[in-house]
Short mmCIF file of C-alpha atoms in Angstrom, two decimals:
data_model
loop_
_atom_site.label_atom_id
_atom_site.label_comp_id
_atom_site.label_asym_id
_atom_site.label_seq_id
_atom_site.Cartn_x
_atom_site.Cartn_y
_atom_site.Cartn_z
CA UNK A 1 -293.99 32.09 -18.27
CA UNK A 2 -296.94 29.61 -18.36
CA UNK A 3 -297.43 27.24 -21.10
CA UNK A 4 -300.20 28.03 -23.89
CA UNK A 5 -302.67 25.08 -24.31
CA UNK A 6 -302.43 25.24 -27.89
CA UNK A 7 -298.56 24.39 -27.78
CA UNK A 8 -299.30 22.00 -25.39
CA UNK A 9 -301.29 20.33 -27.36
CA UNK A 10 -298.64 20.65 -30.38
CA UNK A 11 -296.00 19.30 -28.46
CA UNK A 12 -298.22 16.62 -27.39
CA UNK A 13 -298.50 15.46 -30.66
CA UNK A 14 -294.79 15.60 -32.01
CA UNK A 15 -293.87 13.68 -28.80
CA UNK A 16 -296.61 10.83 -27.88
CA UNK A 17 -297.65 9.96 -31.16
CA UNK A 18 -296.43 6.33 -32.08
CA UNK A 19 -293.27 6.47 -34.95
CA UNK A 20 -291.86 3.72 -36.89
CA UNK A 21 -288.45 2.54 -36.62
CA UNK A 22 -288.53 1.43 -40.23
CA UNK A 23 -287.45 4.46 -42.20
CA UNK A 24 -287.38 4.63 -46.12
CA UNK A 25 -284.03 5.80 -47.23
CA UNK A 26 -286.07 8.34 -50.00
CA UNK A 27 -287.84 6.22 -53.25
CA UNK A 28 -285.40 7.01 -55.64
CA UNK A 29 -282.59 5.23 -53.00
CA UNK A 30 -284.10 1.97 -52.19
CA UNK A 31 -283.59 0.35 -49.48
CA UNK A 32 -285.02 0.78 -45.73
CA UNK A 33 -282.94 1.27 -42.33
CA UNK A 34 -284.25 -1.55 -40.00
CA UNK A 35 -282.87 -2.10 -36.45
CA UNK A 36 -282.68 -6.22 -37.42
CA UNK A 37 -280.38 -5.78 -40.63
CA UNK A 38 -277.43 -7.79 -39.09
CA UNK A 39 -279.62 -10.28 -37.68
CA UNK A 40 -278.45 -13.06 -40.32
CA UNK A 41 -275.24 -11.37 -41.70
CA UNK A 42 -273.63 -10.26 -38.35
CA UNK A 43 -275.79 -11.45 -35.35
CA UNK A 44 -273.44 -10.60 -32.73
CA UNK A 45 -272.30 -7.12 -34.02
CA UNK A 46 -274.61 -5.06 -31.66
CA UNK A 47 -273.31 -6.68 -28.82
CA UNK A 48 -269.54 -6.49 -29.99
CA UNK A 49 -270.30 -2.63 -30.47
CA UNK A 50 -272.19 -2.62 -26.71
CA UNK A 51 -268.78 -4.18 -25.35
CA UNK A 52 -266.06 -2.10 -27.35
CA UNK A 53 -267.80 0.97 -25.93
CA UNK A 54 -268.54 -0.08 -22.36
CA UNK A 55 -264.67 -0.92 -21.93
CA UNK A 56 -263.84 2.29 -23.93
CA UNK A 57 -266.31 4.40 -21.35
CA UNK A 58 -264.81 2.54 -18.55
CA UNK A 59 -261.01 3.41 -19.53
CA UNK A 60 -262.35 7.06 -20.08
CA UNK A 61 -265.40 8.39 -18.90
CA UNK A 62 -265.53 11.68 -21.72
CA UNK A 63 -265.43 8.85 -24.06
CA UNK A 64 -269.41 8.41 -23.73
CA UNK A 65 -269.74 12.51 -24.97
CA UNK A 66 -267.45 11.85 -27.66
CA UNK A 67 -268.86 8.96 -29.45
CA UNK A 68 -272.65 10.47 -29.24
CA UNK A 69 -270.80 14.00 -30.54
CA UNK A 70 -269.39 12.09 -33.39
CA UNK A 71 -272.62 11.15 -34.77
CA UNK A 72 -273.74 14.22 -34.57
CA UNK A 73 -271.18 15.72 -36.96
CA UNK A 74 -271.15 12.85 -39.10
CA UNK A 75 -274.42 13.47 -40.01
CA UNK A 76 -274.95 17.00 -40.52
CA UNK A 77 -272.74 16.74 -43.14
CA UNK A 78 -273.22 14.45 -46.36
CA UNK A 79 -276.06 12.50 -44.04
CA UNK A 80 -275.07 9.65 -41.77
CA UNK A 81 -272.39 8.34 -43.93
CA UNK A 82 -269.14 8.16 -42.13
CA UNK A 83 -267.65 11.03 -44.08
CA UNK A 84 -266.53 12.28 -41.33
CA UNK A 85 -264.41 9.08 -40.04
CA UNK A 86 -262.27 9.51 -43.72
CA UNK A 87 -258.67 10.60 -43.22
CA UNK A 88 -256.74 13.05 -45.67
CA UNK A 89 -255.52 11.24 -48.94
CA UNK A 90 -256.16 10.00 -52.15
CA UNK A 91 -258.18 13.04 -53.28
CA UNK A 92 -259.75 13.42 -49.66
CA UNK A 93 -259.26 16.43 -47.65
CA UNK A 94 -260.25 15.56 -43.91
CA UNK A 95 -263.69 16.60 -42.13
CA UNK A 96 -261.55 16.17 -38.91
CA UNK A 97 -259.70 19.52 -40.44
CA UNK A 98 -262.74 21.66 -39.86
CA UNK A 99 -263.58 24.22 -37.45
CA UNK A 100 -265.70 21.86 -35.60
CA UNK A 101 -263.78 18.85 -35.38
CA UNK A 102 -259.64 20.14 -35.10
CA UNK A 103 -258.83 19.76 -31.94
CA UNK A 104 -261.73 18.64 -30.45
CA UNK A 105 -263.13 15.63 -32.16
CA UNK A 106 -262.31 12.49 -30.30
CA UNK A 107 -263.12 8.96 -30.19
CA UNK A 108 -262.25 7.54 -33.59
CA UNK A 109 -259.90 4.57 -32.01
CA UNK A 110 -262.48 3.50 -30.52
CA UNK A 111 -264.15 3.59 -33.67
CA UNK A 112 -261.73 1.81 -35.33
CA UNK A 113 -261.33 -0.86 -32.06
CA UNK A 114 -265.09 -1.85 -32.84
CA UNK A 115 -264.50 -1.87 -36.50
CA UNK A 116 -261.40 -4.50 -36.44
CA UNK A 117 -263.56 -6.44 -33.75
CA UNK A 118 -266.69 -6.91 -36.17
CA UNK A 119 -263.93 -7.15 -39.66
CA UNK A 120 -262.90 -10.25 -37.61
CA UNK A 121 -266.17 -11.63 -36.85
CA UNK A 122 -268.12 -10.74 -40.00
CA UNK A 123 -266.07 -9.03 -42.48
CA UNK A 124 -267.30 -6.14 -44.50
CA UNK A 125 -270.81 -6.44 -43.43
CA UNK A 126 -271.31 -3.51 -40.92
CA UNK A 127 -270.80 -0.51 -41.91
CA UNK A 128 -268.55 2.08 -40.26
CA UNK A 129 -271.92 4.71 -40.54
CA UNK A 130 -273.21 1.84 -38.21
CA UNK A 131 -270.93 1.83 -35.76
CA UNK A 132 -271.28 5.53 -35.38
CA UNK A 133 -275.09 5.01 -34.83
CA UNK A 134 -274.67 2.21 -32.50
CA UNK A 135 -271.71 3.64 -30.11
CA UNK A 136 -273.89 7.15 -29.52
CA UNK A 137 -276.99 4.86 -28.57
CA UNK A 138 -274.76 2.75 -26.01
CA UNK A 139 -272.23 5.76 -25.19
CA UNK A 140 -276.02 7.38 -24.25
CA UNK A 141 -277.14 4.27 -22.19
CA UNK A 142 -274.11 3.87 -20.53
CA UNK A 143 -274.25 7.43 -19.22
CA UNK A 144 -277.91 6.57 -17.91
CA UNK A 145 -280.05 7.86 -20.66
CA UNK A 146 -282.42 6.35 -22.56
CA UNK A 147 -282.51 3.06 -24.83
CA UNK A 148 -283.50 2.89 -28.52
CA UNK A 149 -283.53 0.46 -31.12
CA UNK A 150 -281.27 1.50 -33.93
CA UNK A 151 -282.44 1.17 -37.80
CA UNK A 152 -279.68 0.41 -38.99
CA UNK A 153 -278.58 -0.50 -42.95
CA UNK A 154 -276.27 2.57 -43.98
CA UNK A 155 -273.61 2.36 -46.17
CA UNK A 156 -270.23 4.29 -46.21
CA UNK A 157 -269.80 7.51 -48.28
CA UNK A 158 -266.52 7.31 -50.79
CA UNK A 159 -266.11 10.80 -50.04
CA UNK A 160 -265.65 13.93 -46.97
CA UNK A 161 -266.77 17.18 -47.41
CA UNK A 162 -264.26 19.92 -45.40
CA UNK A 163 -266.72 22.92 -46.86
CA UNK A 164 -270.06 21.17 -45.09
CA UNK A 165 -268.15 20.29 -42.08
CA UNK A 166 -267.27 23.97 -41.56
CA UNK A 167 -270.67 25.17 -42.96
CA UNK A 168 -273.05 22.64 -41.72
CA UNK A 169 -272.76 22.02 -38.02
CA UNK A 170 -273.91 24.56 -35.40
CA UNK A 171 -271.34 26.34 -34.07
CA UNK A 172 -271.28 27.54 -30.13
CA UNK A 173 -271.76 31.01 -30.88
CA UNK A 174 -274.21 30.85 -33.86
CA UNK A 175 -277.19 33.05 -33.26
CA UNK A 176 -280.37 30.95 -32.85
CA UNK A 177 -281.77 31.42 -35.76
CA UNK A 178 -278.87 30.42 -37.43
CA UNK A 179 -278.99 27.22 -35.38
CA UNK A 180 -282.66 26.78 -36.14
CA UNK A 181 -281.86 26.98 -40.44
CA UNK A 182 -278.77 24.41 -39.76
CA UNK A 183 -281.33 22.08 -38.27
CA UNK A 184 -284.26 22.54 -40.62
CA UNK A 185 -282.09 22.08 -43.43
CA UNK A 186 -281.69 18.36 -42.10
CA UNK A 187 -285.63 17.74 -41.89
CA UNK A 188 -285.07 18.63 -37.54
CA UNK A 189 -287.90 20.54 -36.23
CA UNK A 190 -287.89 22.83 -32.91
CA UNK A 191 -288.47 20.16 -30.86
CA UNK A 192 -285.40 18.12 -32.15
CA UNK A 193 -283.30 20.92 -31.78
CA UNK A 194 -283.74 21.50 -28.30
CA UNK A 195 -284.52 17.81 -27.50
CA UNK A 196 -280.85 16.98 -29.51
CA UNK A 197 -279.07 20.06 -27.54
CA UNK A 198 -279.94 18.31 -24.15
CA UNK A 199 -276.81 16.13 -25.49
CA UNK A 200 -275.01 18.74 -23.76
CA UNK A 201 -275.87 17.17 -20.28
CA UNK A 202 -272.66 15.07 -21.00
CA UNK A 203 -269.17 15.73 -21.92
CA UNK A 204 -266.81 19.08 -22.15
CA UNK A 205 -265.92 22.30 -23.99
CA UNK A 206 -262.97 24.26 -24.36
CA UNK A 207 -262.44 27.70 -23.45
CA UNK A 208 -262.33 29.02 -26.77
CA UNK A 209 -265.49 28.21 -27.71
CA UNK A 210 -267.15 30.55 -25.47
CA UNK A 211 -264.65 33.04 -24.21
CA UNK A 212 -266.78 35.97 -25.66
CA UNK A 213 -269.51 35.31 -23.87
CA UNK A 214 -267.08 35.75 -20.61
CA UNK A 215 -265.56 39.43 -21.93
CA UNK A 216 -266.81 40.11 -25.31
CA UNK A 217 -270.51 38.88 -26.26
CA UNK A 218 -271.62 41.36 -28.32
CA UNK A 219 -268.32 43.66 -29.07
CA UNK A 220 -268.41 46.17 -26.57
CA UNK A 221 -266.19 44.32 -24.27
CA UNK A 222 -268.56 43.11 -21.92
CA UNK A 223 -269.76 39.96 -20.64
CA UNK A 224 -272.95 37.90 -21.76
CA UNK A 225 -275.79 39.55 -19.96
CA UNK A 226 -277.47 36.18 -19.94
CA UNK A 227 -274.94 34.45 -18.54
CA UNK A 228 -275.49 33.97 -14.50
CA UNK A 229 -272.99 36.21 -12.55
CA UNK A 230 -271.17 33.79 -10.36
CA UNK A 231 -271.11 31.24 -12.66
CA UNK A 232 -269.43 33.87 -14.81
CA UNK A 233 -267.07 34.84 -12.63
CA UNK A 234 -266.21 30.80 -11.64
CA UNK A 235 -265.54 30.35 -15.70
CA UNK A 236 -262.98 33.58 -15.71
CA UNK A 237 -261.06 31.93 -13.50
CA UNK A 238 -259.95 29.05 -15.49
CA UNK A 239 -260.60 31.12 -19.17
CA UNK A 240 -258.67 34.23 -19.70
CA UNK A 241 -258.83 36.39 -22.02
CA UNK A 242 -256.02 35.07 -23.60
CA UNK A 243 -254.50 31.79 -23.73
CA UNK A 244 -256.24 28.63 -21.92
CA UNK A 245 -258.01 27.91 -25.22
CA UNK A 246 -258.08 24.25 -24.47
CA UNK A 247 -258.84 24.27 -21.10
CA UNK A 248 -261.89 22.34 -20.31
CA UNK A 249 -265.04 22.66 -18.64
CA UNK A 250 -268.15 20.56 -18.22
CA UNK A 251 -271.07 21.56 -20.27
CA UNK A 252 -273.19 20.36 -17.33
CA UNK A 253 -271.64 21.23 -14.10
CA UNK A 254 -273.88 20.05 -12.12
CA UNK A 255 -274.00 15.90 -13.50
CA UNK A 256 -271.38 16.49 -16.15
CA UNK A 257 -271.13 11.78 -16.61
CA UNK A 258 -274.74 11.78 -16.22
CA UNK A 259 -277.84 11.65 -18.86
CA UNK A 260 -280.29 13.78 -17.44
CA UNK A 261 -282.12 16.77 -17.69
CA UNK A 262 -279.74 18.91 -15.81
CA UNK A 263 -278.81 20.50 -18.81
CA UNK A 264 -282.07 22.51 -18.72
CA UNK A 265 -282.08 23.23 -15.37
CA UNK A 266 -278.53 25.20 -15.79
CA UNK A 267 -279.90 26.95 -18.76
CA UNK A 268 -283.22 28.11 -16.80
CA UNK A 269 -280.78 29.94 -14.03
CA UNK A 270 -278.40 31.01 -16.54
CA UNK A 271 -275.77 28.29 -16.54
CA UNK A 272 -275.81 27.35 -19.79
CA UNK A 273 -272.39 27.24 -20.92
CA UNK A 274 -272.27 28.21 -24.52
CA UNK A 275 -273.94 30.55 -26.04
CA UNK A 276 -275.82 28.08 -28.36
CA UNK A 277 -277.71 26.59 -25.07
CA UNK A 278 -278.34 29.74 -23.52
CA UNK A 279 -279.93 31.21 -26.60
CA UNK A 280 -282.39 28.03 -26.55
CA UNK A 281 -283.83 30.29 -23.67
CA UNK A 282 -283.48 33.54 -24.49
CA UNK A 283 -284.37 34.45 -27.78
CA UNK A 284 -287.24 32.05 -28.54
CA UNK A 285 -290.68 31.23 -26.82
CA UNK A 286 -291.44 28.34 -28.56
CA UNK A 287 -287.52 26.94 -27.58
CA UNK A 288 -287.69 28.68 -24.32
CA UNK A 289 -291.43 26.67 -23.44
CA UNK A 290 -289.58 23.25 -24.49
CA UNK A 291 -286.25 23.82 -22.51
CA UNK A 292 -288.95 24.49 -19.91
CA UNK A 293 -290.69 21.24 -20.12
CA UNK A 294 -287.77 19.22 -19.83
CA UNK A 295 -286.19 21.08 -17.46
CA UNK A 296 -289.51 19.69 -15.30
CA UNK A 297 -289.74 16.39 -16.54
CA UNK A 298 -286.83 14.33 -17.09
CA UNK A 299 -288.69 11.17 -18.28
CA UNK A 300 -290.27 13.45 -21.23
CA UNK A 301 -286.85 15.09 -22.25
CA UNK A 302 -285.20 11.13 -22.47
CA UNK A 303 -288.19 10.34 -24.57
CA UNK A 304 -288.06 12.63 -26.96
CA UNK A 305 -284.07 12.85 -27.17
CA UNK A 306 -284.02 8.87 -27.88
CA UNK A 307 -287.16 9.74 -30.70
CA UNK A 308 -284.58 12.77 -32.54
CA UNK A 309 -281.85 10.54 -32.57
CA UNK A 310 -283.51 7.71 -34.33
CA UNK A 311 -284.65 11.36 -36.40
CA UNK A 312 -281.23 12.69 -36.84
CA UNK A 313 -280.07 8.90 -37.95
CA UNK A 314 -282.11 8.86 -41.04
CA UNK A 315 -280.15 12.10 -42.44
CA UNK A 316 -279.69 10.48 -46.02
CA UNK A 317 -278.38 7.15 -45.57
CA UNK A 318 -277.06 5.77 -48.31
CA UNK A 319 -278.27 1.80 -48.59
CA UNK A 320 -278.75 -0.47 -51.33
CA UNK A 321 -275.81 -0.53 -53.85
CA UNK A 322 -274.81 3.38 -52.94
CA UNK A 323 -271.74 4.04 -51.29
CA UNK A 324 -269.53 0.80 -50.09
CA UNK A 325 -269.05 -0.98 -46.34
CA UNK A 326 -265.38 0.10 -45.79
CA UNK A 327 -262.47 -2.21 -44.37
CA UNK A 328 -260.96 0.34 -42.37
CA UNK A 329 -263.47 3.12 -41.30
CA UNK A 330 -260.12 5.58 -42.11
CA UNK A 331 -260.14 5.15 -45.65
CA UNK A 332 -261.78 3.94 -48.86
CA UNK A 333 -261.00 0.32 -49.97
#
């Protein structure tokens, strides 16, 4: 399928034309996001958050995917306000209870390992929403993607939200238009969406979450048509129909600790794990044209994947008096 000129010349613009890191938190907020807020207050905390994570990636190479996932749920829910870091208590109920998170979310000591690190150089100055932004930039470097400068300036939430953490965050076997809503509902366009999927050239997925498409896709008891026979047949082997819900797999077999375009390759010969990647080319032309694209050009896919995430970062930050820089990023002070 060739690419039209016209969307060539769309995608031209939503990916070359210059964007400033400076992002107004909304006029009736105050306050901007600004990647040299801790340049007086906390000069080193950048690097203390660069360091933290290098020795955390080091100890545990999944660690990378898990840190850059964690932003990710944190701010599809409530905005990018470390809601999601709050444990249960004191009228909170969990986000880490949800669908998406139990059993799967991971990282938060290391969280917490950056967050004593910076209390002790600068206390309550950074904020824990921050630290989230930070470590997915660095967990992203680290794996050999691309570099951005962070705008940083959030504030912590005083509260979690259990129903938007189960409501909120694309599931792996939403239907892509479901998917697409999720994302537009957060001010994410097309091109974010597929740019911010190619996340999924790092880390692992359990069983569970797409077992259907191995025996069950569409309730007639048989397999995802989509889904490349061998590679099929490779995943049964290790994912049962029953039982083996936590075994793992690598979202990108074929560079699963590198930050590359991979990821589209696999989905382009039917590889793509879950059912939310595959559908990226399947069920859209406009998706199907971009996983294309970057599945041809690696250096394009890293540039626009480092332009979503500063994107996905400004999801309603709370700055200026709103909200409160936590202590401990577990709980409220």
């Amino acid at each position: 399928m060739g690419l039209s000129k016209s969307f060539l010349v769309f995608f031209s613009v939503l990916t070359l034309a210059p964007f400033c890191l400076c992002y107004p938190a909304g006029s009736s907020r105050g306050g901007y996001l600004y990647p040299q807020f801790y340049d007086h207050s906390c000069p080193k905390a950048q690097e203390i958050v660069r360091s933290v994570v290098a020795n955390a990636v080091a100890r545990d190479a999944r660690t990378a995917a898990s840190l850059l996932r964690l932003h990710f749920h944190d701010c599809f829910v409530k905005g990018c306000d470390a809601s999601l870091l709050l444990d249960s208590g004191n009228g909170i109920v969990s986000e880490k209870l949800s669908n998406p998170n139990r059993n799967s979310a991971r990282g938060f000591e290391v969280i917490d390992e950056i967050k004593s690190a910076l209390e002790q150089q600068c206390p309550q100055t950074v904020s824990c929403a921050d630290i989230l932004a930070l470590a997915a930039r660095d967990s992203t470097v680290l794996d050999g993607g691309p570099s951005w400068e962070v705008p940083l300036g959030r504030r912590d939430s005083r509260g979690a939200s259990l129903s938007g953490s189960n409501n909120d965050i694309p599931a792996p076997n939403n239907t892509l238009p479901t998917i697409v809503t999720k994302f537009k509902r957060q001010g994410l366009d097309l091109v974010d969406l597929v740019a911010l999927s190619g996340s999924h050239t790092i880390g692992l997925s359990r069983c569970t979450s797409f077992r259907q498409r191995l025996y069950n896709q569409t309730g007639n008891g048989l397999a995802d048509s989509t889904l490349e026979a061998s590679f099929a047949a490779q995943l049964r082997q290790r994912c049962p129909r029953s039982g083996g819900d936590n075994n793992l797999f690598p979202l990108d077999l074929a560079t699963p600790t590198r930050f590359d375009n991979l990821y589209f390759r696999n989905i382009v010969a039917g590889k793509g794990l879950l059912n939310s990647d595959q559908v990226l080319f399947t069920r859209s032309a406009a998706t199907m044209e971009l996983v294309r694209l970057y599945a041809e050009n690696n250096a394009l896919f890293l540039e626009q994947f480092a332009k979503s995430m500063v994107k996905m970062g400004n999801i309603s930050p709370l700055t200026g008096s709103r909200g409160e820089i936590r202590k401990n990023c577990r709980r409220l002070n």
